[in-house]
Tab-separated table of C-alpha atoms in Angstrom:
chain	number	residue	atom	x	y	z
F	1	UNK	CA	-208.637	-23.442	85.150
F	2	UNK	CA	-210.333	-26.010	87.315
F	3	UNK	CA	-209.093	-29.638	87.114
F	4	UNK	CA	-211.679	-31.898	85.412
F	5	UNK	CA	-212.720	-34.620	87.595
F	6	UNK	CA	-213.294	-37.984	85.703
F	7	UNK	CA	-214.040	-41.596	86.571
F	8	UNK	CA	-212.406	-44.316	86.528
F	9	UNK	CA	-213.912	-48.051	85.983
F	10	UNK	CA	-214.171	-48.409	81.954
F	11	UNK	CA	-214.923	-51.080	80.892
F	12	UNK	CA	-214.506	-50.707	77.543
F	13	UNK	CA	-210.973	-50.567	77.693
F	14	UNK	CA	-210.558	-54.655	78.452
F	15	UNK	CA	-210.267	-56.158	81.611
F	16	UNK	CA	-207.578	-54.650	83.235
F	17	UNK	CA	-207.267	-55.386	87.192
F	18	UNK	CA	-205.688	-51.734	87.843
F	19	UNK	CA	-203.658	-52.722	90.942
F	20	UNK	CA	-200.589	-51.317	92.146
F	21	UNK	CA	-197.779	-53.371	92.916
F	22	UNK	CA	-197.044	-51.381	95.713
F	23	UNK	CA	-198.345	-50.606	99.450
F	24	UNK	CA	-199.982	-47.125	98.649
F	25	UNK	CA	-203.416	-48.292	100.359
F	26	UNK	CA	-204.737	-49.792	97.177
F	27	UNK	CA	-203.959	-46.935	95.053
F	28	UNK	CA	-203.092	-47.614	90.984
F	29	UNK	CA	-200.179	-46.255	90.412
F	30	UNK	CA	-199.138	-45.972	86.541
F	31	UNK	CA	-196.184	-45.409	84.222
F	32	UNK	CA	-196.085	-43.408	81.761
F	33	UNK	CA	-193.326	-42.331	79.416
F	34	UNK	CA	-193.207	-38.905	77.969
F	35	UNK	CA	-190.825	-37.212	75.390
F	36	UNK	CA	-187.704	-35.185	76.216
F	37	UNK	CA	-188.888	-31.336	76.178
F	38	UNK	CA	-192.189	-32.063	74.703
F	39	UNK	CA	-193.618	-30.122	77.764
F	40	UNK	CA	-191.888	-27.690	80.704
F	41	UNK	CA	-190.971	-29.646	83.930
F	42	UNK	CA	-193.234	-26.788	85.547
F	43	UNK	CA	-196.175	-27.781	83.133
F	44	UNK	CA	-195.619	-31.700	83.989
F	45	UNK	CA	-195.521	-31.289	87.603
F	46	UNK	CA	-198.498	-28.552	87.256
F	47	UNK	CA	-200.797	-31.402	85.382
F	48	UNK	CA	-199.269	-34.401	87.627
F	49	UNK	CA	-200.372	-32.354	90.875
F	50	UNK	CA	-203.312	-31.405	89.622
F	51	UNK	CA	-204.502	-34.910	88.273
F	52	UNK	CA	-203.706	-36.507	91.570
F	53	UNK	CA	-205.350	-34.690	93.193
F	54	UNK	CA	-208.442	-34.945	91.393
F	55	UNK	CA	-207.751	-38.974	91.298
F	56	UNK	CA	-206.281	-39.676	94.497
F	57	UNK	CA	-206.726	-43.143	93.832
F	58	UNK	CA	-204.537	-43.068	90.786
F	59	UNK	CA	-200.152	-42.499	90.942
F	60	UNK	CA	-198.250	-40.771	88.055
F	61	UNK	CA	-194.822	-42.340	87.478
F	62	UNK	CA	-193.509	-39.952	84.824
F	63	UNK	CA	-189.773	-41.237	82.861
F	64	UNK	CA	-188.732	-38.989	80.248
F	65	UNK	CA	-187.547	-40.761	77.454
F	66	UNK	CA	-185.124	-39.212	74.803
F	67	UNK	CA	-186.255	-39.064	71.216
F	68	UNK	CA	-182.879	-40.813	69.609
F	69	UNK	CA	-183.379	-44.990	69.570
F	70	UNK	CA	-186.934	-44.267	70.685
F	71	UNK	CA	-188.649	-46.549	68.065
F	72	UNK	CA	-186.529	-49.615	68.911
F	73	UNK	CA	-187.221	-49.361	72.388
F	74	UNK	CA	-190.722	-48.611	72.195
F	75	UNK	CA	-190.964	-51.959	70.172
F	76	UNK	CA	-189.296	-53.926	72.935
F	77	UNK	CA	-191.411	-52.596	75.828
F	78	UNK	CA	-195.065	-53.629	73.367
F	79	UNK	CA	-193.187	-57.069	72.960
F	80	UNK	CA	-192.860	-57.347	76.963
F	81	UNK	CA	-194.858	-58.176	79.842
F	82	UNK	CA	-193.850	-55.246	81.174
F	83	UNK	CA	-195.059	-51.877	79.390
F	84	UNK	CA	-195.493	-49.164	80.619
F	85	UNK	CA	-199.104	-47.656	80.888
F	86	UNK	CA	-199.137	-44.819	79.082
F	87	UNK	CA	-196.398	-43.782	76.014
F	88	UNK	CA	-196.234	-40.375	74.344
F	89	UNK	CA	-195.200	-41.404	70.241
F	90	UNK	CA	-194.848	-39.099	67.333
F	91	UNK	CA	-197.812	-38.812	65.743
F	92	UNK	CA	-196.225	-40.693	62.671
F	93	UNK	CA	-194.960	-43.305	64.649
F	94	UNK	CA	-198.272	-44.461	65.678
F	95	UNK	CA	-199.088	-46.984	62.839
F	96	UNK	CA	-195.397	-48.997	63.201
F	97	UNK	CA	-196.521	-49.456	66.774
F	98	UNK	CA	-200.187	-50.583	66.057
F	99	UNK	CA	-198.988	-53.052	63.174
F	100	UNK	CA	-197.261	-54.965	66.158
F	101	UNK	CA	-201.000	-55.613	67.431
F	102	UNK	CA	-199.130	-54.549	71.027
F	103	UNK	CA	-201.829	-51.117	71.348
F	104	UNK	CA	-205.397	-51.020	72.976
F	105	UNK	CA	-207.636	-50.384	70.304
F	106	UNK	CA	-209.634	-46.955	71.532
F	107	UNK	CA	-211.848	-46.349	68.535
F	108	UNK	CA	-215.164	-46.656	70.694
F	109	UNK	CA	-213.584	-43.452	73.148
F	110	UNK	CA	-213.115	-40.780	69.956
F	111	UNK	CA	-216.984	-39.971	70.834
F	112	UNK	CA	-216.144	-39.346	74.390
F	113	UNK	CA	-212.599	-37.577	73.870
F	114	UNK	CA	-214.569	-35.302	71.163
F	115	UNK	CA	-212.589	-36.977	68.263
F	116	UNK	CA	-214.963	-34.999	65.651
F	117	UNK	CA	-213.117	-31.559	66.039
F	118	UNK	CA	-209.388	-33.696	66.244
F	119	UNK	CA	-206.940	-31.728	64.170
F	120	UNK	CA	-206.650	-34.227	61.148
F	121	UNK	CA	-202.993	-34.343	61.425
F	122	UNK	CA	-202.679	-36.099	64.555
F	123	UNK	CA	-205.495	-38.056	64.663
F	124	UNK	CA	-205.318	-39.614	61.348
F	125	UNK	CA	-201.862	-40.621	61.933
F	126	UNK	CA	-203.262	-41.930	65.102
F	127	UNK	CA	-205.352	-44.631	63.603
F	128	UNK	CA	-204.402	-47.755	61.672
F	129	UNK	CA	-206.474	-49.798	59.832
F	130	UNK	CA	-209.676	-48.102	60.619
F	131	UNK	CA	-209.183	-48.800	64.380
F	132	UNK	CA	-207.889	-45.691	66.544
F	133	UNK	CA	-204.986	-46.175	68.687
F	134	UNK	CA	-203.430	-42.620	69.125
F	135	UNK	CA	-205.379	-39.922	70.926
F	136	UNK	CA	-203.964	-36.545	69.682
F	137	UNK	CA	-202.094	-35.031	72.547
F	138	UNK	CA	-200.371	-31.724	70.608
F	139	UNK	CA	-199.111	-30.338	67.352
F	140	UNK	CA	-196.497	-28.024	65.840
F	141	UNK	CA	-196.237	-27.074	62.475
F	142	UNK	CA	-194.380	-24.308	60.468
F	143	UNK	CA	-195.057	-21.033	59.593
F	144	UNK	CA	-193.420	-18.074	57.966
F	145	UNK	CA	-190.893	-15.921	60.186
F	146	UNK	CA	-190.410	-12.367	58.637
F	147	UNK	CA	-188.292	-9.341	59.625
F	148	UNK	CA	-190.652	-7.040	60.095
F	149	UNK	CA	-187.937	-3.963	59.539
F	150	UNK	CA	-186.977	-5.415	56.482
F	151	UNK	CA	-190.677	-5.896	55.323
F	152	UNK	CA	-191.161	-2.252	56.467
F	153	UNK	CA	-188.426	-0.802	53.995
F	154	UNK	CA	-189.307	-2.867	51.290
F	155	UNK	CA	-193.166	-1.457	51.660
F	156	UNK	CA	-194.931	-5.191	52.040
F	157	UNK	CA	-197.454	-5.759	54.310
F	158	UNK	CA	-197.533	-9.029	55.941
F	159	UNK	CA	-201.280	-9.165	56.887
F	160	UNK	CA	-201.987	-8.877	52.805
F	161	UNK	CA	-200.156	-11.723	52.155
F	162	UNK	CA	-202.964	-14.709	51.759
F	163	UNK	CA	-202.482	-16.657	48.492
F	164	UNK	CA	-198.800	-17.550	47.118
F	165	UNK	CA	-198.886	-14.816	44.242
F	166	UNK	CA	-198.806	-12.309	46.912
F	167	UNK	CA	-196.147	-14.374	48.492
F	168	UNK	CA	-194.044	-15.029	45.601
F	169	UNK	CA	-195.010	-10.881	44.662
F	170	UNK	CA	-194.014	-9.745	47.793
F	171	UNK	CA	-190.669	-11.717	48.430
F	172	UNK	CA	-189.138	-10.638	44.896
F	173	UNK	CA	-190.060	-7.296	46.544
F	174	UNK	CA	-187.915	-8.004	49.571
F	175	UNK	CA	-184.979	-9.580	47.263
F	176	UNK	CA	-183.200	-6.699	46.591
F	177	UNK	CA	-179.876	-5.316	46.905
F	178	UNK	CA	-177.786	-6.964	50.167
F	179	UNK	CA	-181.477	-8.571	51.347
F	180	UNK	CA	-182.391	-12.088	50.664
F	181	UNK	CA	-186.126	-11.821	49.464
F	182	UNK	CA	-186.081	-15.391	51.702
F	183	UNK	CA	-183.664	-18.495	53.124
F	184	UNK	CA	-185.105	-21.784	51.568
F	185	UNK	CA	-182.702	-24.439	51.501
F	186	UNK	CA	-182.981	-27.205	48.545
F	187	UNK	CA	-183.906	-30.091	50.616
F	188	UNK	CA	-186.690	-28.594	52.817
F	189	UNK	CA	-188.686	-31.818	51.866
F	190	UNK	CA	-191.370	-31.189	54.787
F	191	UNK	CA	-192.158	-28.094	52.898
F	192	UNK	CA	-192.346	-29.448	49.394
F	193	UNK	CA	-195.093	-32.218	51.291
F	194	UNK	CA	-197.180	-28.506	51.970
F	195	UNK	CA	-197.273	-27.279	48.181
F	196	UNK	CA	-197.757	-30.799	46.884
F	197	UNK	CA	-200.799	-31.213	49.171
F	198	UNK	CA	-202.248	-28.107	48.353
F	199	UNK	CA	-202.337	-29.486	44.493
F	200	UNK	CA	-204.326	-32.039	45.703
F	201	UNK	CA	-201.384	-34.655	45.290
F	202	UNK	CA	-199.246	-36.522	48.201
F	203	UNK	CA	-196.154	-37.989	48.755
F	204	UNK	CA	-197.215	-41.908	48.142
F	205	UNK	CA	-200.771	-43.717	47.493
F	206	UNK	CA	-202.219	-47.076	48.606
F	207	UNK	CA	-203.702	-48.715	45.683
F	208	UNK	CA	-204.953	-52.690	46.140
F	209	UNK	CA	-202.692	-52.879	49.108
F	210	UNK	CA	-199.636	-51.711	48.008
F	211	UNK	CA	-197.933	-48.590	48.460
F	212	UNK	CA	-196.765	-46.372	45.866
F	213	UNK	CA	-194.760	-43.321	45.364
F	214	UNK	CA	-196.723	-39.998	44.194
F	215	UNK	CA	-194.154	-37.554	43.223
F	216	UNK	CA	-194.471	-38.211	39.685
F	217	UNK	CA	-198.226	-37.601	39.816
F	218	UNK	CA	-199.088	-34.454	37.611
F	219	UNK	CA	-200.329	-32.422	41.253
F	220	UNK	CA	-197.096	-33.282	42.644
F	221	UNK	CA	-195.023	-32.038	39.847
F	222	UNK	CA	-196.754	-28.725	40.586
F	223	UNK	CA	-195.988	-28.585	44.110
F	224	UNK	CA	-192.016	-29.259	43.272
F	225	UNK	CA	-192.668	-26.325	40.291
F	226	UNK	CA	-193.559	-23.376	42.929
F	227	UNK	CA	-190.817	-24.964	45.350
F	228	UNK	CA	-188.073	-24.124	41.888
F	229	UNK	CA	-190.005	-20.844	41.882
F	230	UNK	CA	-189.767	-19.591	45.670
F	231	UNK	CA	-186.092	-21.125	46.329
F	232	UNK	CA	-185.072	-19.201	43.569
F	233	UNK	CA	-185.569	-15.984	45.226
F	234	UNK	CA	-183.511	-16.811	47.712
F	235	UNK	CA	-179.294	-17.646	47.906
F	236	UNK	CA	-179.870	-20.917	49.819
F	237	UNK	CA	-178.407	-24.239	49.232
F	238	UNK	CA	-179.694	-26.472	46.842
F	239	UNK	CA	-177.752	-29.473	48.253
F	240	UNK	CA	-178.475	-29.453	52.125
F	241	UNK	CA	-181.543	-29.327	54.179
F	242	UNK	CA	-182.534	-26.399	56.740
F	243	UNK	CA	-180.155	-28.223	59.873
F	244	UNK	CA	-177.458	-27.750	57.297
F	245	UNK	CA	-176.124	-25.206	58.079
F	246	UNK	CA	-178.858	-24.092	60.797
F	247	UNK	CA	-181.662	-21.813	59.266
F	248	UNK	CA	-181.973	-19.570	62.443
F	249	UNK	CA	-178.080	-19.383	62.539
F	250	UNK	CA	-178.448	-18.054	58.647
F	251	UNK	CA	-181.096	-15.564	59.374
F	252	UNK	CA	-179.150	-14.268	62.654
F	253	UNK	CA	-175.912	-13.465	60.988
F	254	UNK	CA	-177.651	-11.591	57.766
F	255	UNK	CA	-180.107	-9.849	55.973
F	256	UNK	CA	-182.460	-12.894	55.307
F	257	UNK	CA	-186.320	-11.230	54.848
F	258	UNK	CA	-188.422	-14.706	55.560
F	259	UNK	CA	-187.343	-18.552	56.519
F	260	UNK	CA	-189.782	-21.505	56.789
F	261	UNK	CA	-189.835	-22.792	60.485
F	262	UNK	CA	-191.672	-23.465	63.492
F	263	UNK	CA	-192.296	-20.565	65.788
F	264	UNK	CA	-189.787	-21.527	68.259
F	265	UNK	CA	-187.127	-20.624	65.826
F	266	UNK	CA	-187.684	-17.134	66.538
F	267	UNK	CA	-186.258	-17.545	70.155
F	268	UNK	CA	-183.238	-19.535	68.127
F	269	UNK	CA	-182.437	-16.442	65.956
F	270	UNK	CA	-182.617	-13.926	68.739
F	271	UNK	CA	-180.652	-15.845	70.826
F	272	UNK	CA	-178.102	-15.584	67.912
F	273	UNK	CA	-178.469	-11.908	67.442
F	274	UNK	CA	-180.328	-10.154	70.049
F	275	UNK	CA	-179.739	-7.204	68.381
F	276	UNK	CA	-183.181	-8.934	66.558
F	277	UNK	CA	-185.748	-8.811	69.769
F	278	UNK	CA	-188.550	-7.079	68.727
F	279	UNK	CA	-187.881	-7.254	65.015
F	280	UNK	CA	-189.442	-10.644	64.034
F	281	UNK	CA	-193.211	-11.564	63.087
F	282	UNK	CA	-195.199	-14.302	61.800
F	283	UNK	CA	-198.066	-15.388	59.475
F	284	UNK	CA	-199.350	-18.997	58.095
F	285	UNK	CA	-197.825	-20.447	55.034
F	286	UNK	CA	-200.137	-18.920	52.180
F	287	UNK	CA	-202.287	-21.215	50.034
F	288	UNK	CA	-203.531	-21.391	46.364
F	289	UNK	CA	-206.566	-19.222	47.316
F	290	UNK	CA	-207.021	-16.367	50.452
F	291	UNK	CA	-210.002	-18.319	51.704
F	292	UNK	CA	-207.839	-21.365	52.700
F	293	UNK	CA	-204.291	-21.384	54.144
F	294	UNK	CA	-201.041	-23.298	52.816
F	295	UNK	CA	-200.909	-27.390	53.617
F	296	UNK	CA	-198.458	-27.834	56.142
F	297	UNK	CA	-197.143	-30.834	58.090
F	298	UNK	CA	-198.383	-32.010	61.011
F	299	UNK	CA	-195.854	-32.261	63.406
F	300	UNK	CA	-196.813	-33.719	66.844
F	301	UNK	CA	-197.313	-36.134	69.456
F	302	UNK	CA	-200.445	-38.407	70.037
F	303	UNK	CA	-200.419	-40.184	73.748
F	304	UNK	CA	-201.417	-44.469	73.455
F	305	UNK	CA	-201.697	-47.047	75.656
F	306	UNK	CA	-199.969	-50.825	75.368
F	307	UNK	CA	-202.351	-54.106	75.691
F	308	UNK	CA	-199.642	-55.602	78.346
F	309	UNK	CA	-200.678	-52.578	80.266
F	310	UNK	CA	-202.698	-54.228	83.193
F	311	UNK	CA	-203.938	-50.662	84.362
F	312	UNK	CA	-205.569	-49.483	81.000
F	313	UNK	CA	-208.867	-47.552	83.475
F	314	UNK	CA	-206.475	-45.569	84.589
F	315	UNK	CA	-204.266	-45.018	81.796
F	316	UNK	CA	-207.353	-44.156	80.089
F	317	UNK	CA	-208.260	-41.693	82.336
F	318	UNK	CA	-205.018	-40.242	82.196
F	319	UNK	CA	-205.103	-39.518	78.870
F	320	UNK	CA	-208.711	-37.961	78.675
F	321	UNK	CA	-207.540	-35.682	81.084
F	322	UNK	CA	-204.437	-34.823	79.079
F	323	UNK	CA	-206.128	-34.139	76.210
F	324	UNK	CA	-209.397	-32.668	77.603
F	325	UNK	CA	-209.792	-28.786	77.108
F	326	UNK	CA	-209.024	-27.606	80.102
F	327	UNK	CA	-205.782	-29.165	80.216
F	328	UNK	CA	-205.276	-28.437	76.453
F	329	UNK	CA	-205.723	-24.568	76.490
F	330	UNK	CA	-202.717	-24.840	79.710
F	331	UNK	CA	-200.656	-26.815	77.384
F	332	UNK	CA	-201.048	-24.187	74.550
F	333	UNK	CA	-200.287	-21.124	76.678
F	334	UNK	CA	-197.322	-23.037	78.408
F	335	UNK	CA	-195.580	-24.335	75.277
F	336	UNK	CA	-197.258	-22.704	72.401
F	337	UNK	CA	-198.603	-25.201	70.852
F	338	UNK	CA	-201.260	-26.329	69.093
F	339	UNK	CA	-204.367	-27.979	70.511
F	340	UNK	CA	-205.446	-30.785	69.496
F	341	UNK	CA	-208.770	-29.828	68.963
F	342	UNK	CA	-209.842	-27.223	65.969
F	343	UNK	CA	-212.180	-25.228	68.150
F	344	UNK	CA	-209.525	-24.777	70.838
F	345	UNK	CA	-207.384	-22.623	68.414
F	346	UNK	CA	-208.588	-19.317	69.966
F	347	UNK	CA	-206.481	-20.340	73.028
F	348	UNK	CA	-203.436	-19.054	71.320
F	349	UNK	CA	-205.001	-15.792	70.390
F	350	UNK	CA	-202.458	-14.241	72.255
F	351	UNK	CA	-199.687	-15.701	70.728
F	352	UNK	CA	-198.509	-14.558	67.565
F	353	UNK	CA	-196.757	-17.320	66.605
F	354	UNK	CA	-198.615	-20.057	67.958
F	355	UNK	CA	-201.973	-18.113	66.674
F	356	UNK	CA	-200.392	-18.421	62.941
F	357	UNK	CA	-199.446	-21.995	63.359
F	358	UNK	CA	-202.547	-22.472	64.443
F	359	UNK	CA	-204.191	-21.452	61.563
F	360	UNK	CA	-202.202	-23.560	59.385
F	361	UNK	CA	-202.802	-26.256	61.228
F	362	UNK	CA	-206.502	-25.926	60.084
F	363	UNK	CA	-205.075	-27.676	56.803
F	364	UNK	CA	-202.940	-29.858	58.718
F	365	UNK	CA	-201.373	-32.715	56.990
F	366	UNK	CA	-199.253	-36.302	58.275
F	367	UNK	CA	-196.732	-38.635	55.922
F	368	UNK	CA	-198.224	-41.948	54.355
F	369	UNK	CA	-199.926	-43.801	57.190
F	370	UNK	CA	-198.137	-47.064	56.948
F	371	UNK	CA	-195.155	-48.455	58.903
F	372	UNK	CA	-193.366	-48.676	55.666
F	373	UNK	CA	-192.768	-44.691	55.619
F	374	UNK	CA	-190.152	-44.889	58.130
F	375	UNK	CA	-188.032	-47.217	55.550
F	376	UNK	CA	-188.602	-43.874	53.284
F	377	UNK	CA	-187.394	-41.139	55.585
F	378	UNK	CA	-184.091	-43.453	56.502
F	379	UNK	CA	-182.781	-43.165	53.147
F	380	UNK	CA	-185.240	-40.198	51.705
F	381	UNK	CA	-185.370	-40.195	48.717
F	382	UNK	CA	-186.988	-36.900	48.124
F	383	UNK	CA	-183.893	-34.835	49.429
F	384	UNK	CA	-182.218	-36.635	46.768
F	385	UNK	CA	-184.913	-35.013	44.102
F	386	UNK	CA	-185.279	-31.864	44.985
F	387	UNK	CA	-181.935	-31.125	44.976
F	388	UNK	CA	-181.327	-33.068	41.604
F	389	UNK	CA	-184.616	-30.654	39.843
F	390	UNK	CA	-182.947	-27.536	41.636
F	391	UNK	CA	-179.686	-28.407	39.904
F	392	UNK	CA	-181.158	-28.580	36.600
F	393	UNK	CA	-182.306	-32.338	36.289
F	394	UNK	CA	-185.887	-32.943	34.268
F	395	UNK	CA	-188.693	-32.278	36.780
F	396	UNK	CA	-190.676	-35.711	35.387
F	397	UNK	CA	-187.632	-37.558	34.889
F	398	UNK	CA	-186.595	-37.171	38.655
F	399	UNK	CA	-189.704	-37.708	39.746
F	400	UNK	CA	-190.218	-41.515	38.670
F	401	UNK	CA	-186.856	-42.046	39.713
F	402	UNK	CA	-187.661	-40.552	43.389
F	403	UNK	CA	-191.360	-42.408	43.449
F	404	UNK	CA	-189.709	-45.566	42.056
F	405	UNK	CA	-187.507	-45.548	45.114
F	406	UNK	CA	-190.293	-44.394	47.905
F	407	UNK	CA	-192.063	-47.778	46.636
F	408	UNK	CA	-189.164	-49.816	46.977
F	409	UNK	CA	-188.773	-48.558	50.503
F	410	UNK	CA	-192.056	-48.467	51.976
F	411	UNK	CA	-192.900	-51.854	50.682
F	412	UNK	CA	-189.611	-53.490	52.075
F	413	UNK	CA	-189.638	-52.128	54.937
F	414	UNK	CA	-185.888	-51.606	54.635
């Protein structure tokens, strides 16, 4: 695909003087910090290639940055005169960064960048306080990997399976004798998020400025009931999440019909049993009804740029690039993922497990968007619930406890 060529010179994005501080001619030349393995070195050198080219007036510094401590320095650089110009963040992270006030405000480019067609879960996440600072960059999300020789002896048909009774139908079909109908490990919380957003509930609420925990909400309590119901078919641990032990590791070593998971760990299993090439398919997380696929979370990246930036033109057109379709459908194909755009989604046509996680991602969903939700995934509460319902603890009863303590976090901040 052709490199789209772009201008530079917006004003919109503040009066940045876009000079380099070094003797390229009068070239810009910009930082910008993306994520360890987010994307390929082959794909980043690809795009950085083909952008300067097309902007030979503009220099790509790219430093990968690890994910571990990446808040807290992500923090320090907003607080400095010294930013970089463009930063790759979780899509979740987004709103702990704008609260600072250290982001450019680029709610008057979602027109331009085609915001309208945005996959909700990353560009919702994206914005704070009606003002968009994250522009969607790509998304991941989980799907259903099956053995299909297992599903083949058992007589189910993945393609029929659209609603959850056909899922819940078909996996006490496939758990029988030595195989596990499905791996589902107590504390899959992300998971949990899916079925309570597809009762119309959520994890917490904003009401007159304060946030509160959901869980106890009657829609929430429904959610947690088919969790009990699928997790039962299973032999997984009620006490551990799916790192503990690894998921891909469990479905590797036995006869283990379905797991929960991104794509990618498909290649994780077969590297564990190769004996397994060949022998694994996919399809979207089913929902309520066949006409509308299973919530799922969002996971992701969303690309912003920091006010101390004093090259935001070029940043800017960095990221439309980035994020422009042409670049996009690359991205896709190279890592499959997700576009970030909803009518991009035929891009991964190709790929069976990017083309289900696609479709999921059609009912995309992201965590509270407040800063206060990362107080609630340090000490997560909702680990601590699941596995106490799963053990035999009263669903309600659990459930104030959990949302009692999601409100304490979030509006601490500790």
């Amino acid at each position: 695909m052709s490199v789209l060529l772009m201008t530079a010179g917006l004003s919109a994005c503040g009066g940045s003087s876009d000079t380099s501080g070094d003797d390229s001619g009068g070239s810009t030349a910009i930082d910008v910090w993306l994520m360890r393995d987010s994307v390929s070195a082959a794909f980043q050198d690809d795009f950085v290639k083909g952008f300067e080219t097309a902007h030979p007036d503009i220099e790509v510094k790219v430093q990968i940055q690890e994910w571990d401590g990446i808040g807290e320095k992500v923090t320090a650089a907003l607080a400095s005169n010294d930013a970089p110009d463009v930063i790759e963040t979780g899509n979740t992270q987004v709103a702990r960064f704008a609260q600072s006030g250290g982001l450019l405000d680029l709610s008057d480019k979602v027109g331009e960048l085609g915001g309208k067609d945005w996959l909700k879960g990353l560009a919702e996440p994206g914005a704070y306080e009606g003002k968009q600072y994250g522009i969607p960059y790509y998304a991941a999300n989980r799907v259903v990997i099956y053995r299909t020789d297992l599903f083949e002896e058992a007589g189910v048909d993945a393609s029929a399976i659209k609603t959850r009774d056909q899922w819940i139908a078909a996996t006490e079909k496939l758990n029988s004798g030595d195989t596990q109908g499905i791996y589902l490990p107590g504390q899959n919380w992300f998971t949990l998020a899916g079925f309570v957003w597809d009762e119309g509930g959520d994890l917490a609420a904003e009401s007159g400025g304060k946030w509160q925990g959901a869980l106890d909400t009657p829609e929430a309590i429904r959610g947690m009931e088919f969790y009990e119901k699928l997790q039962a078919l299973g032999r997984g641990p009620k006490d551990s999440d799916e790192a503990n032990p690894p998921q891909a590791d469990v479905m590797a070593k036995g006869k283990v019909a379905q797991v929960i998971s991104s794509p990618g760990g498909a290649n994780t299993v077969i590297e564990s049993n190769p004996e397994l090439k060949g022998r694994l398919g996919f399809f979207p997380i089913p929902g309520k009804s066949a006409s509308t696929p299973g919530a799922v979370f969002t996971g992701g990246s969303d690309l912003v740029i920091p006010t101390a930036s004093g090259k935001q033109d070029a940043a800017y057109t960095f990221i439309r690039e980035l994020t422009g379709d042409a670049w996009q459908k690359k991205l896709a194909v190279a890592m499959s993922y997700v576009p970030n755009k909803t009518t991009l989604a035929s891009a991964v046509a190709a790929d069976p497990g990017a083309a289900a996680m696609a479709v999921g991602a059609a009912e995309g969903h992201a965590t509270p968007n407040t800063p206060g939700w990362a107080a609630v995934e340090a000490k997560n509460p909702i680990k601590d619930y699941l596995t106490a319902v799963l053990t035999g603890g009263d669903p309600h009863k659990e459930a104030a406890i959990a949302s009692e303590a999601i409100t304490t976090a979030m509006n601490s901040g500790s």
